XYZ file of C-alpha atoms in Angstrom:
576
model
C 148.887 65.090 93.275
C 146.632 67.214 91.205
C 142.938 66.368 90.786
C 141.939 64.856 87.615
C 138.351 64.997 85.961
C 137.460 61.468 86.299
C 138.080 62.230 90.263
C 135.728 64.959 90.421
C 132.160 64.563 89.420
C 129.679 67.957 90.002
C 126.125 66.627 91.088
C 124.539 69.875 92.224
C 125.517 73.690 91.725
C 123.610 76.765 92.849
C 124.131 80.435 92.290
C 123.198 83.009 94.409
C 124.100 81.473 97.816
C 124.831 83.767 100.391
C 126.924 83.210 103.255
C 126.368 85.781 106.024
C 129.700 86.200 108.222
C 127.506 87.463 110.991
C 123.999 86.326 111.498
C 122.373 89.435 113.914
C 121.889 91.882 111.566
C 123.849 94.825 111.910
C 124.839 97.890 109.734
C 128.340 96.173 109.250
C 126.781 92.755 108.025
C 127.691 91.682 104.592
C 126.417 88.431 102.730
C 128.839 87.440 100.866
C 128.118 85.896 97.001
C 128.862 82.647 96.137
C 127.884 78.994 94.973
C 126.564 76.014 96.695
C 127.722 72.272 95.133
C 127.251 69.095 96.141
C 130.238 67.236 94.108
C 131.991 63.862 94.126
C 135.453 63.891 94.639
C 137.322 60.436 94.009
C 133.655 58.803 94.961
C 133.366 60.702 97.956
C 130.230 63.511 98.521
C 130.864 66.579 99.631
C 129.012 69.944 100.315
C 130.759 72.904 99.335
C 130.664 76.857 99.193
C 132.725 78.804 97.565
C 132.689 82.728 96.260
C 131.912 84.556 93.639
C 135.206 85.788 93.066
C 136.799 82.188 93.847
C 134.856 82.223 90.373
C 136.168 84.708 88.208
C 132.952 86.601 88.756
C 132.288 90.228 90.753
C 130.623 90.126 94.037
C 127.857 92.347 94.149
C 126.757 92.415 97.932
C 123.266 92.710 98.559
C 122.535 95.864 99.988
C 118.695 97.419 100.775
C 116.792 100.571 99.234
C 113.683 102.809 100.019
C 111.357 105.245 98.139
C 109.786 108.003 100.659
C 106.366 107.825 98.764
C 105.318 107.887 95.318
C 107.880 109.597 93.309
C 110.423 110.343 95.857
C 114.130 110.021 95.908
C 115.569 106.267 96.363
C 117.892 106.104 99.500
C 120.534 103.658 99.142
C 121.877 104.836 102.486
C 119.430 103.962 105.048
C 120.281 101.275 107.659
C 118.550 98.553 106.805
C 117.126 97.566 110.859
C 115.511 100.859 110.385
C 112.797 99.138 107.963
C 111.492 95.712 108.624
C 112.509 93.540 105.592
C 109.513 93.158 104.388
C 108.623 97.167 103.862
C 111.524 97.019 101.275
C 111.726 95.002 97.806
C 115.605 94.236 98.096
C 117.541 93.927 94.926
C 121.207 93.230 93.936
C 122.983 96.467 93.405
C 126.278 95.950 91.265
C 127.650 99.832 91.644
C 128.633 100.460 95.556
C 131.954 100.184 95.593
C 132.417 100.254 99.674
C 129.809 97.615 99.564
C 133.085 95.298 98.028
C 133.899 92.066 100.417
C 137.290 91.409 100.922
C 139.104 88.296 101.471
C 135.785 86.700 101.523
C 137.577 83.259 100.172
C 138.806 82.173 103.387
C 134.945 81.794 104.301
C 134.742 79.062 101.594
C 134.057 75.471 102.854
C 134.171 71.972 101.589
C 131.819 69.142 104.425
C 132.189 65.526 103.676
C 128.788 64.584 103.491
C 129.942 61.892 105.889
C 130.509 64.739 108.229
C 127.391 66.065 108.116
C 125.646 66.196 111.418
C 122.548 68.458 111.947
C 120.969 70.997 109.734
C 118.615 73.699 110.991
C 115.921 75.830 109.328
C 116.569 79.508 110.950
C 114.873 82.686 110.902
C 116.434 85.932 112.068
C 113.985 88.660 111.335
C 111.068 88.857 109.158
C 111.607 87.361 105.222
C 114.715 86.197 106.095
C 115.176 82.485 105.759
C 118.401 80.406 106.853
C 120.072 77.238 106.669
C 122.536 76.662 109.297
C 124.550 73.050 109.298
C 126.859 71.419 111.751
C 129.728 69.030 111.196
C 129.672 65.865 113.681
C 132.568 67.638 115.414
C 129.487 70.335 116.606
C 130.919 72.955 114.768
C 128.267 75.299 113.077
C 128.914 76.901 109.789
C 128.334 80.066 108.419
C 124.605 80.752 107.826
C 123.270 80.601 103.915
C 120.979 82.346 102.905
C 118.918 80.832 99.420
C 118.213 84.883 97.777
C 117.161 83.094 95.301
C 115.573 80.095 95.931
C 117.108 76.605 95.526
C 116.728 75.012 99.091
C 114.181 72.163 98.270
C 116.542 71.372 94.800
C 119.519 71.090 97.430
C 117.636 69.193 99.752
C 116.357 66.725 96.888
C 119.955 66.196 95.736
C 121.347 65.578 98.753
C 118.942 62.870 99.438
C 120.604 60.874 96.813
C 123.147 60.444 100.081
C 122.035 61.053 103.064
C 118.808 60.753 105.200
C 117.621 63.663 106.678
C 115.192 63.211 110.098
C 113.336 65.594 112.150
C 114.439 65.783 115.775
C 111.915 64.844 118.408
C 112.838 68.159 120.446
C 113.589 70.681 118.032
C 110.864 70.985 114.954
C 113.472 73.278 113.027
C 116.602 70.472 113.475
C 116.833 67.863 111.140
C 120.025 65.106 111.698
C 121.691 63.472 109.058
C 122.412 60.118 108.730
C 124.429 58.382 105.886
C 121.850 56.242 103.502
C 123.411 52.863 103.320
C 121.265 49.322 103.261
C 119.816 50.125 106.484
C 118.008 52.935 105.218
C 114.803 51.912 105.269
C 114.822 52.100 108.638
C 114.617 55.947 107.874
C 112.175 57.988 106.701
C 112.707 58.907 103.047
C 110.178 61.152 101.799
C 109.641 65.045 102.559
C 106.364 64.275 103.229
C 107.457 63.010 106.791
C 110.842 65.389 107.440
C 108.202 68.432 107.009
C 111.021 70.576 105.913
C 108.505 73.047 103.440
C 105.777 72.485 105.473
C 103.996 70.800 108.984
C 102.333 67.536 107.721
C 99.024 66.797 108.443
C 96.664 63.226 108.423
C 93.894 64.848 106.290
C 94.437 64.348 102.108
C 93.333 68.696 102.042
C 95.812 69.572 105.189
C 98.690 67.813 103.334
C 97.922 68.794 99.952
C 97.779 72.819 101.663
C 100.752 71.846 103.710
C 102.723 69.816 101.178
C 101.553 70.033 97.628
C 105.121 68.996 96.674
C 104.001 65.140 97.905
C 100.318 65.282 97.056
C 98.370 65.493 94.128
C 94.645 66.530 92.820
C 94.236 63.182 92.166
C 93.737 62.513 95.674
C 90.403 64.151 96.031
C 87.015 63.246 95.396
C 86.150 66.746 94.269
C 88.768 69.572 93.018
C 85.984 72.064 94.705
C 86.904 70.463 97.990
C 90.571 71.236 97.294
C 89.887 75.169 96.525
C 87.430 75.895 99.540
C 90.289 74.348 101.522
C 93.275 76.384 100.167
C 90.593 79.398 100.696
C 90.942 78.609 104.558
C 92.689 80.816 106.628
C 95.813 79.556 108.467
C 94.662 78.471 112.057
C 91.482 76.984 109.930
C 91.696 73.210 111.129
C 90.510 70.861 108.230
C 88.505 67.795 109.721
C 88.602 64.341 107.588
C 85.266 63.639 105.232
C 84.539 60.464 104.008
C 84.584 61.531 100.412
C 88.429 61.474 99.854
C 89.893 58.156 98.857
C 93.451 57.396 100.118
C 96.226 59.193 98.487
C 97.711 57.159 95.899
C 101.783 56.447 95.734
C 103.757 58.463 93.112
C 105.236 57.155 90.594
C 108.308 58.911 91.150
C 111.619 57.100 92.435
C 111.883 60.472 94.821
C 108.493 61.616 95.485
C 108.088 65.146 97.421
C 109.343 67.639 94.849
C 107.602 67.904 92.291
C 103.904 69.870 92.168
C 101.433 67.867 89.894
C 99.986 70.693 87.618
C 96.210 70.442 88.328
C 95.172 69.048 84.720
C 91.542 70.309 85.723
C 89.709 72.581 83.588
C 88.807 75.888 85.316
C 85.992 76.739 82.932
C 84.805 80.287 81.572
C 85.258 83.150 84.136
C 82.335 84.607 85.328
C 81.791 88.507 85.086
C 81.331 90.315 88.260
C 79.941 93.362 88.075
C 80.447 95.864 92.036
C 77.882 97.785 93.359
C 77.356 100.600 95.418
C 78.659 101.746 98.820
C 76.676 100.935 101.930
C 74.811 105.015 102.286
C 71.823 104.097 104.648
C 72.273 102.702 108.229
C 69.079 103.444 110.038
C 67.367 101.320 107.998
C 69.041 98.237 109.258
C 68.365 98.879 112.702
C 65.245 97.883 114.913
C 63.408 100.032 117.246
C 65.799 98.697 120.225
C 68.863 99.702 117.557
C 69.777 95.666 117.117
C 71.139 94.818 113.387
C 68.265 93.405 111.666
C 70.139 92.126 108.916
C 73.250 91.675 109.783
C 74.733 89.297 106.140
C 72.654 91.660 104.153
C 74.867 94.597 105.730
C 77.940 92.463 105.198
C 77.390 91.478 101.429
C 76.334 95.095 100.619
C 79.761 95.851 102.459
C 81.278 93.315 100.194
C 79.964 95.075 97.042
C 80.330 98.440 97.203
C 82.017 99.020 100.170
C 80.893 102.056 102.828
C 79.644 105.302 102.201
C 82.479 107.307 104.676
C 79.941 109.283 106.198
C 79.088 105.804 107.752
C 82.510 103.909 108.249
C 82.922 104.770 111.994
C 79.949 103.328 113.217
C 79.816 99.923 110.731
C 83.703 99.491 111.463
C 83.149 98.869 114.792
C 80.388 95.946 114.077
C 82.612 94.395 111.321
C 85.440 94.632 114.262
C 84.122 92.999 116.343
C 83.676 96.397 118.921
C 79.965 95.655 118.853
C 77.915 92.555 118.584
C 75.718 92.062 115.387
C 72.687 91.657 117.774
C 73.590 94.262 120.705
C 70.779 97.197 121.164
C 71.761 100.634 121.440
C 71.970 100.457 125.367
C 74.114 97.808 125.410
C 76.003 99.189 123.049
C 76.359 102.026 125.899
C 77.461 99.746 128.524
C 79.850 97.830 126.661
C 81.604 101.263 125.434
C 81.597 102.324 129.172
C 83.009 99.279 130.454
C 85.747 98.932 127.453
C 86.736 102.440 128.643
C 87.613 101.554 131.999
C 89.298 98.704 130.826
C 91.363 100.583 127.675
C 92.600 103.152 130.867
C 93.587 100.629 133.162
C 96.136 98.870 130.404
C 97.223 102.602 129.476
C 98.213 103.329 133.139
C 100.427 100.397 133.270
C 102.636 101.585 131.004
C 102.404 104.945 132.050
C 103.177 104.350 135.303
C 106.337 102.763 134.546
C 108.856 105.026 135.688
C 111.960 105.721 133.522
C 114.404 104.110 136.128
C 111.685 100.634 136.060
C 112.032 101.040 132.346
C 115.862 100.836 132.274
C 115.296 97.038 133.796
C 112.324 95.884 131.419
C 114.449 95.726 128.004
C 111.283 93.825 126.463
C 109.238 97.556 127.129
C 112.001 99.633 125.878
C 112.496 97.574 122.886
C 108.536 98.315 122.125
C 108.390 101.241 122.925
C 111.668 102.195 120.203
C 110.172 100.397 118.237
C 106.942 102.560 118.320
C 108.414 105.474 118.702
C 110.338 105.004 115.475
C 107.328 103.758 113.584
C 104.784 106.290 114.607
C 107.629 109.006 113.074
C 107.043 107.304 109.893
C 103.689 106.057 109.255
C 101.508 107.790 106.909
C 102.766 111.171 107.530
C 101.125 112.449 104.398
C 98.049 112.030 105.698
C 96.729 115.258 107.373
C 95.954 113.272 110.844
C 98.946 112.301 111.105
C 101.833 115.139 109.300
C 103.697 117.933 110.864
C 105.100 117.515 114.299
C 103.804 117.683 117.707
C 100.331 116.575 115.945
C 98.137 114.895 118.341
C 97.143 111.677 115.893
C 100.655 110.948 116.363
C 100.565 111.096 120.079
C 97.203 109.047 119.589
C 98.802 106.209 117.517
C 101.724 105.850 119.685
C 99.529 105.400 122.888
C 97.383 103.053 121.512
C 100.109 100.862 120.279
C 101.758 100.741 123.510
C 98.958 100.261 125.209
C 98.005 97.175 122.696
C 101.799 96.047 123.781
C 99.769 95.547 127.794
C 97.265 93.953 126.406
C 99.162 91.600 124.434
C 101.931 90.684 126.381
C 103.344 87.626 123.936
C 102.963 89.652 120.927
C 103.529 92.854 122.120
C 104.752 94.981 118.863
C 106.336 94.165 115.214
C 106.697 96.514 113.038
C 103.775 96.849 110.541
C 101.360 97.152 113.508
C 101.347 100.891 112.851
C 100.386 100.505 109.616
C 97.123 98.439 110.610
C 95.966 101.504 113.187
C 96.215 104.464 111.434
C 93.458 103.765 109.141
C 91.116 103.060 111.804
C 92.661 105.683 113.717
C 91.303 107.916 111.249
C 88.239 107.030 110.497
C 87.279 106.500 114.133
C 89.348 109.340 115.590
C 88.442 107.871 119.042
C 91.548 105.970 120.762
C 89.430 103.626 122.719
C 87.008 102.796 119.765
C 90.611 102.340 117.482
C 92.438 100.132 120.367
C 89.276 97.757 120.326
C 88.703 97.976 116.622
C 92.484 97.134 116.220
C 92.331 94.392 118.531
C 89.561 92.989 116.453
C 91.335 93.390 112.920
C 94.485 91.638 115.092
C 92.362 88.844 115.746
C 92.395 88.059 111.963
C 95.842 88.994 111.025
C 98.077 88.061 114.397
C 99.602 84.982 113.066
C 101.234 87.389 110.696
C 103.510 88.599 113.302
C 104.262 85.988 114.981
C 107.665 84.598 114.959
C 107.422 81.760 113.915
C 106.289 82.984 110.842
C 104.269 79.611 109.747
C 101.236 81.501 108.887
C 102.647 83.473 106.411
C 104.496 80.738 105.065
C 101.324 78.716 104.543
C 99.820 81.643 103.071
C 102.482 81.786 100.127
C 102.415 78.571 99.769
C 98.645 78.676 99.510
C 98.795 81.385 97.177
C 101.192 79.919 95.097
C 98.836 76.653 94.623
C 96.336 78.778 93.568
C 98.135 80.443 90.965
C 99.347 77.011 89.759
C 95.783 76.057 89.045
C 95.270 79.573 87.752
C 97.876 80.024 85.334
C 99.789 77.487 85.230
C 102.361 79.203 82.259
C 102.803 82.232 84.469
C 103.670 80.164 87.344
C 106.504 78.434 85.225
C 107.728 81.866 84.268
C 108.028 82.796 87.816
C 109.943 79.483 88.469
C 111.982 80.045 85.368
C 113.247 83.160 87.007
C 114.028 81.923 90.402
C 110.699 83.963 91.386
C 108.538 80.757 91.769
C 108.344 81.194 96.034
C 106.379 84.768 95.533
C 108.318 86.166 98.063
C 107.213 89.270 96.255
C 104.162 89.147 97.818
C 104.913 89.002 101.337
C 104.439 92.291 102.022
C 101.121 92.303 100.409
C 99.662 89.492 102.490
C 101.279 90.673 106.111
C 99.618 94.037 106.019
C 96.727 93.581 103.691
C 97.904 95.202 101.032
C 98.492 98.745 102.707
C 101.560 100.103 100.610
C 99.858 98.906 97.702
C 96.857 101.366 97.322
C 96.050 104.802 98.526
C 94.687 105.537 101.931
C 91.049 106.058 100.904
C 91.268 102.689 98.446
C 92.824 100.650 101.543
C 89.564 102.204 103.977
C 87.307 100.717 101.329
C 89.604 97.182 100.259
C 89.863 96.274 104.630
C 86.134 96.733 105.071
C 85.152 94.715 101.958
C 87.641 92.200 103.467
C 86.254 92.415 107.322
C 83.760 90.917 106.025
C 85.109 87.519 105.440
C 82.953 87.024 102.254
C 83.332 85.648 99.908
C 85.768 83.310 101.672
C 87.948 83.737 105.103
C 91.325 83.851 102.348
C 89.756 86.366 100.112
C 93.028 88.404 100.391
C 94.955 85.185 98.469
C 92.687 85.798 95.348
C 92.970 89.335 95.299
C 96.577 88.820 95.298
C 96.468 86.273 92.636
C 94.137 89.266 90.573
C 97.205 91.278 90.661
C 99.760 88.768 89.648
C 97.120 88.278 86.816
C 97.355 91.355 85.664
C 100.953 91.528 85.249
C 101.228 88.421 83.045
C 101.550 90.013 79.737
C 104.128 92.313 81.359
C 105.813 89.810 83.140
C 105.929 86.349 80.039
C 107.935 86.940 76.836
C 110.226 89.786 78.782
C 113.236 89.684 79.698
C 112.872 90.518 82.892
C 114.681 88.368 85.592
C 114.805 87.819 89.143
C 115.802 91.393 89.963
C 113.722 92.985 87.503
C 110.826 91.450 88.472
C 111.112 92.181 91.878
C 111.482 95.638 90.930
C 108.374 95.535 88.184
C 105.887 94.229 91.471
C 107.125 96.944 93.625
C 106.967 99.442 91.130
C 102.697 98.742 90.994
C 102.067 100.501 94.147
C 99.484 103.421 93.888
C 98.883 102.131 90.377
C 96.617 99.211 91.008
C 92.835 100.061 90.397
C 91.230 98.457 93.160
C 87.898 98.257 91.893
C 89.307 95.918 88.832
C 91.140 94.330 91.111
C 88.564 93.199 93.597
C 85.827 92.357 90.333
C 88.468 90.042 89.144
C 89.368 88.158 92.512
C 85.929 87.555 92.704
C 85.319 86.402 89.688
C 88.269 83.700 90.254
C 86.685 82.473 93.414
C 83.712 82.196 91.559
C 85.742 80.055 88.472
C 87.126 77.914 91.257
C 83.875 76.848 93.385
C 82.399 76.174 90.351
C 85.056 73.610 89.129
C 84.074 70.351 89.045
């Protein structure tokens, strides 16, 4: 018997689904196209996926493309491991014909709700976030793969049937259990599954961690709010006595939702930059101790360093030296830091090529670095032409950093962080230290996990609500709204964004940690800013925006960019 229309009843319907018929990445991998539902069929909920072409539509695979530098030829070729995923802005390219999936129906799938066991957050490699369910019969399905957003809509929908709670061993599994009038005995809000984010007891924590099931209401003071968001990631927030309890939502589904701030910001200050740190001396006491070392740092802040003087401050701001060391300690800790620096080195060059073939964990880093150094700012004199000894320097240093940091070892993007300091030090134990010391602020960004860039996005995405809140809804509008844009900018600090000499002068002005720990967030929300008349009242979309961000590298002025993002910290601590 054919299905009639009063038996089937659509409830939820996403495009731009992707189910990925092998979840290692490999040069043969394809995602295929397709829609997520949640429908009703004769009163009975169901989760289904189905492809594009099931629809009458083409199937455009997604495939991956570089630029070699400003102005240079786009490779469509290129395998796409070769790059992490966050080096490239992906988009969906309509015109490769062997890119076409065939028979890609018999991968569509139609769960009873009812049958719904388990589903798990996954993450195979960096930017790449998947949901993986089982049926009750412990059968996993397909990955998806949201390329454009949509999992908390799904996940709000299909709480209208089913409870979703975390398991007690596994933070990424979440089991399903049918919502019937025992319910209550589950938890019902996102607030507690902690699917966007990790809860926390504090009214900031949860607001940072789940603004979806908090709002501004909640605090005593907006200012309080900001300064928090402005934490870095591993920043713990302790309780004050100032915030009254969060109030309950009005909302029949709370957790979804993000309360638009309804605060005015006030007039933004103008912030005028100064100039670059040019005398040294100065600072220093007869003994050579700092004598100032926050007036160093704000001047730093300002203007940035003269270059003549970057290899010696760099190594204070890096934590190489203490603020209050004298000259002859300074002597002894450089001695002793070189014994150290050549004992890691020898491990790994000691390591003979037969011990290598039975350590896969230090032949996967060193592939990895060996690949990377090939690439990484080969422009730059220090580092083009082949057979050039920076190269040899970067590579050693790296692996050597892989000794010293056994659980992180390498990711790619490391090499990226180095070769600035490589150059300006041009000194491999002064770089391995100073890059230790600039790890120490960014090494949650490579972890695998990948929390702390999550929270950071998510952080910079509140701000930008309580920024502009009509470019926000824009973003949103266009299935951009989770600024995963941006991820490249905030795991490397902004490196492929600006030339080599503006990066030198944008890391040291942010080594210093003023005027805030999260600076970076604000100067990234200073370049979405910028692109707002651009980006509103076009008809740009999903694709073409991603395209329109990536297309702003080397054309950002930094200077503008750095006067505004201070300017905005400045509008936000001064909100009351």
């Amino acid at each position: 018997m054919e299905e009639t229309v009063k038996d089937y009843k659509l409830i939820f319907e996403k495009e731009g689904v992707y189910l990925h018929t092998n979840a290692k990445k490999t040069v043969q991998e394809t995602g295929i196209p397709g829609f997520i539902r949640i429908v009703e069929r004769a009163g009975v909920p169901a989760l289904e996926w189905s492809p594009l072409e099931d629809e009458g539509h083409s199937a455009p695979a997604v495939l991956y493309s570089r630029k070699d530098g400003e102005g240079g030829e786009e490779d469509t070729n290129f395998d796409p491991g070769y790059e992490p995923d966050w080096a490239v802005i992906s988009t969906v390219k309509k015109d490769r014909e062997h890119a076409q999936v065939k028979d890609s129906g018999q991968w569509a799938f139609s769960l009873p709700l009812s049958e719904l066991y388990s589903l798990r957050r996954a993450r195979f490699s960096l930017g790449r976030n998947f949901m993986v369910l089982t049926s009750r019969g412990g059968h996993p399905l397909p990955p998806l793969h949201f390329h454009r957003g949509g999992t908390r809509e799904l996940l709000r929908a299909l709480q209208h049937y089913i409870i979703l709670d975390q398991s007690p061993v596994d933070g990424r599994l979440f089991l399903a259990y049918p919502r019937d009038s025992n319910s209550a005995a589950f938890p019902q809000s996102f607030d507690k599954l902690q699917i966007l984010e990790d809860g926390g007891s504090d009214i900031v924590s949860r607001f940072i961690h789940d603004p979806y099931a908090t709002t501004f209401g909640g605090f005593s003071k907006v200012t309080n709010f900001f300064r928090a968001a402005l934490r870095p990631p591993e920043t713990s927030v302790t309780r004050t006595n100032q915030g009254p309890g969060l109030p309950s939502q009005p909302d029949d589904e709370p957790g979804f939702e993000l309360i638009t701030c309804g605060v005015e910001l006030g007039p933004r200050p103008a912030v005028t930059r100064g100039q670059a740190l040019d005398q040294w001396e100065e600072f220093l006491d007869s003994e050579g101790r700092v004598k100032e070392p926050q007036k160093v740092k704000e001047l730093v802040f300002r203007g940035g360093i003269t270059p003549s003087l970057r290899k010696e401050v760099w190594k204070f701001l890096l934590g190489f030296y203490p603020w209050k060391s004298t000259s002859t300690e300074r002597e002894d800790i450089l001695r002793v830091k070189t014994d150290e620096y050549f004992r890691m080195k020898v491990q790994w060059k000691s390591v003979s090529e037969e011990q290598e073939m039975r350590n896969s964990l230090l032949r996967g880093y060193r592939s990895l670095i060996e690949r990377d150094v090939n690439r990484t700012d080969r422009n730059n004199t220090f580092f083009s032409g082949n057979d050039n000894p920076g190269l040899t320097l970067l590579h050693d240093v790296l692996m050597t950093y892989c000794m010293y940091n056994f659980d992180l070892g390498y990711v790619q993007g490391m090499s990226d962080l180095l070769s600035p300091i490589l150059f300006v030090t041009q000194n491999e134990v002064e770089s391995f230290w100073c890059l230790t010391g600039f790890m120490e602020l960014v090494h949650q960004n490579f972890e695998e996990s990948q929390e702390a860039m999550k929270q950071q996005l998510l952080q910079l995405s509140i701000l930008l609500k309580a920024l502009d809140p009509e470019l926000c809804d824009f973003l949103d509008s266009q299935d951009s709204g989770s600024l995963c844009f941006c991820f490249r900018w905030l795991l490397i600090w902004f490196k492929r964004e600006f030339s080599f000499e503006d990066i030198l002068t944008l890391w040291e002005v942010l080594w210093t940690r003023l005027p805030c720990d999260n600076f970076h967030l604000l100067i990234a929300c200073s370049i979405l800013e910028s692109q707002r008349g651009e980006l509103i009242g076009s008809d740009h979309d999903f694709n073409t925006i991603l395209k329109h961000i990536n297309e702003l590298t080397m054309k950002l002025d930094l200077h503008t960019v750095l006067r505004e993002a201070e300017a905005i910290y400045l509008q936000f601590v001064c909100c009351k």
